[in-house]
Amino acid sequence: MLNGGGRAVEFGDIGRAVRLSRRVGLLTLAVCAAGRVLRQGRGGRRPA
């Protein structure tokens, strides 16, 4: 958690938050891509 101790935000906190945000975004993209590949592999189609 960013600034969990109630202290002032420091420059390093911003860098950590940016890195965490990138990781979460990449993980989300990977999960969505894997789900799509698995779904298409089973012959599933997207409803119209």
Backbone as JSON Lines, residues from 0, in Angstrom:
{"i":0,"aa":"M","n":[0.85,-1.18,0.0],"ca":[0.0,0.0,0.0],"c":[0.89,1.23,0.0]}
{"i":1,"aa":"L","n":[0.59,2.14,-0.86],"ca":[1.36,3.36,-0.96],"c":[1.02,4.28,0.21]}
{"i":2,"aa":"N","n":[2.04,4.76,0.89],"ca":[1.89,5.7,2.0],"c":[1.02,5.13,3.11]}
{"i":3,"aa":"G","n":[1.2,3.85,3.41],"ca":[0.38,3.19,4.43],"c":[0.63,3.7,5.84]}
{"i":4,"aa":"G","n":[1.83,4.2,6.11],"ca":[2.15,4.66,7.46],"c":[1.74,6.09,7.74]}
{"i":5,"aa":"G","n":[1.11,6.75,6.82],"ca":[0.68,8.12,7.01],"c":[1.8,9.13,6.82]}
{"i":6,"aa":"R","n":[2.93,8.7,6.3],"ca":[4.05,9.63,6.09],"c":[3.88,10.36,4.76]}
{"i":7,"aa":"A","n":[4.69,11.36,4.57],"ca":[4.63,12.11,3.32],"c":[5.09,11.24,2.15]}
{"i":8,"aa":"V","n":[4.5,11.44,1.01],"ca":[4.87,10.69,-0.19],"c":[6.25,11.16,-0.65]}
{"i":9,"aa":"E","n":[7.1,10.19,-0.98],"ca":[8.45,10.5,-1.44],"c":[8.58,10.14,-2.91]}
{"i":10,"aa":"F","n":[9.65,10.62,-3.53],"ca":[9.89,10.37,-4.95],"c":[9.91,8.87,-5.26]}
{"i":11,"aa":"G","n":[10.55,8.08,-4.41],"ca":[10.64,6.63,-4.61],"c":[9.28,5.96,-4.59]}
{"i":12,"aa":"D","n":[8.35,6.52,-3.83],"ca":[6.99,5.96,-3.78],"c":[6.31,6.04,-5.14]}
{"i":13,"aa":"I","n":[6.55,7.13,-5.84],"ca":[5.93,7.32,-7.15],"c":[6.48,6.29,-8.14]}
{"i":14,"aa":"G","n":[7.78,6.07,-8.1],"ca":[8.39,5.07,-8.97],"c":[7.86,3.67,-8.69]}
{"i":15,"aa":"R","n":[7.71,3.34,-7.42],"ca":[7.15,2.02,-7.06],"c":[5.72,1.89,-7.53]}
{"i":16,"aa":"A","n":[4.94,2.94,-7.4],"ca":[3.54,2.89,-7.84],"c":[3.45,2.71,-9.36]}
{"i":17,"aa":"V","n":[4.33,3.37,-10.1],"ca":[4.33,3.25,-11.55],"c":[4.7,1.83,-11.96]}
{"i":18,"aa":"R","n":[5.74,1.26,-11.32],"ca":[6.14,-0.12,-11.64],"c":[5.02,-1.11,-11.31]}
{"i":19,"aa":"L","n":[4.37,-0.92,-10.18],"ca":[3.26,-1.81,-9.81],"c":[2.13,-1.71,-10.82]}
{"i":20,"aa":"S","n":[1.82,-0.5,-11.24],"ca":[0.75,-0.3,-12.22],"c":[1.08,-0.99,-13.54]}
{"i":21,"aa":"R","n":[2.33,-0.92,-13.96],"ca":[2.74,-1.59,-15.21],"c":[2.6,-3.1,-15.08]}
{"i":22,"aa":"R","n":[3.04,-3.62,-13.93],"ca":[2.94,-5.08,-13.73],"c":[1.5,-5.54,-13.75]}
{"i":23,"aa":"V","n":[0.64,-4.81,-13.08],"ca":[-0.78,-5.18,-13.04],"c":[-1.37,-5.11,-14.45]}
{"i":24,"aa":"G","n":[-1.02,-4.08,-15.19],"ca":[-1.52,-3.95,-16.56],"c":[-1.05,-5.09,-17.45]}
{"i":25,"aa":"L","n":[0.22,-5.45,-17.34],"ca":[0.74,-6.55,-18.15],"c":[0.12,-7.88,-17.75]}
{"i":26,"aa":"L","n":[-0.07,-8.08,-16.45],"ca":[-0.7,-9.31,-15.99],"c":[-2.13,-9.41,-16.51]}
{"i":27,"aa":"T","n":[-2.85,-8.31,-16.47],"ca":[-4.23,-8.29,-16.97],"c":[-4.26,-8.61,-18.47]}
{"i":28,"aa":"L","n":[-3.36,-8.02,-19.22],"ca":[-3.29,-8.28,-20.66],"c":[-2.97,-9.75,-20.93]}
{"i":29,"aa":"A","n":[-2.04,-10.32,-20.17],"ca":[-1.66,-11.72,-20.36],"c":[-2.82,-12.66,-20.03]}
{"i":30,"aa":"V","n":[-3.55,-12.37,-18.96],"ca":[-4.69,-13.22,-18.58],"c":[-5.78,-13.14,-19.64]}
{"i":31,"aa":"C","n":[-6.05,-11.96,-20.14],"ca":[-7.08,-11.8,-21.18],"c":[-6.67,-12.53,-22.46]}
{"i":32,"aa":"A","n":[-5.41,-12.41,-22.85],"ca":[-4.94,-13.09,-24.06],"c":[-5.0,-14.6,-23.89]}
{"i":33,"aa":"A","n":[-4.59,-15.1,-22.73],"ca":[-4.64,-16.54,-22.48],"c":[-6.07,-17.04,-22.48]}
{"i":34,"aa":"G","n":[-6.97,-16.29,-21.89],"ca":[-8.38,-16.68,-21.88],"c":[-8.96,-16.73,-23.27]}
{"i":35,"aa":"R","n":[-8.58,-15.78,-24.09],"ca":[-9.09,-15.77,-25.47],"c":[-8.56,-16.97,-26.26]}
{"i":36,"aa":"V","n":[-7.28,-17.28,-26.08],"ca":[-6.69,-18.43,-26.78],"c":[-7.36,-19.72,-26.32]}
{"i":37,"aa":"L","n":[-7.56,-19.87,-25.03],"ca":[-8.21,-21.08,-24.51],"c":[-9.64,-21.19,-25.01]}
{"i":38,"aa":"R","n":[-10.34,-20.07,-25.02],"ca":[-11.73,-20.08,-25.46],"c":[-11.85,-20.42,-26.94]}
{"i":39,"aa":"Q","n":[-10.97,-19.87,-27.75],"ca":[-11.0,-20.17,-29.18],"c":[-10.56,-21.61,-29.45]}
{"i":40,"aa":"G","n":[-9.68,-22.13,-28.61],"ca":[-9.22,-23.51,-28.78],"c":[-10.33,-24.51,-28.52]}
{"i":41,"aa":"R","n":[-11.29,-24.15,-27.68],"ca":[-12.4,-25.04,-27.38],"c":[-13.53,-24.91,-28.39]}
{"i":42,"aa":"G","n":[-13.37,-24.05,-29.35],"ca":[-14.42,-23.86,-30.35],"c":[-15.47,-22.87,-29.91]}
{"i":43,"aa":"G","n":[-15.22,-22.2,-28.8],"ca":[-16.18,-21.21,-28.31],"c":[-16.19,-19.98,-29.18]}
{"i":44,"aa":"R","n":[-17.35,-19.39,-29.31],"ca":[-17.47,-18.16,-30.08],"c":[-18.09,-17.1,-29.21]}
{"i":45,"aa":"R","n":[-17.8,-15.89,-29.55],"ca":[-18.35,-14.76,-28.83],"c":[-19.8,-14.55,-29.24]}
{"i":46,"aa":"P","n":[-20.69,-14.37,-28.28],"ca":[-22.09,-14.14,-28.65],"c":[-22.26,-12.81,-29.39]}
{"i":47,"aa":"A","n":[-23.19,-12.78,-30.33],"ca":[-23.41,-11.58,-31.14],"c":[-24.15,-10.52,-30.37]}
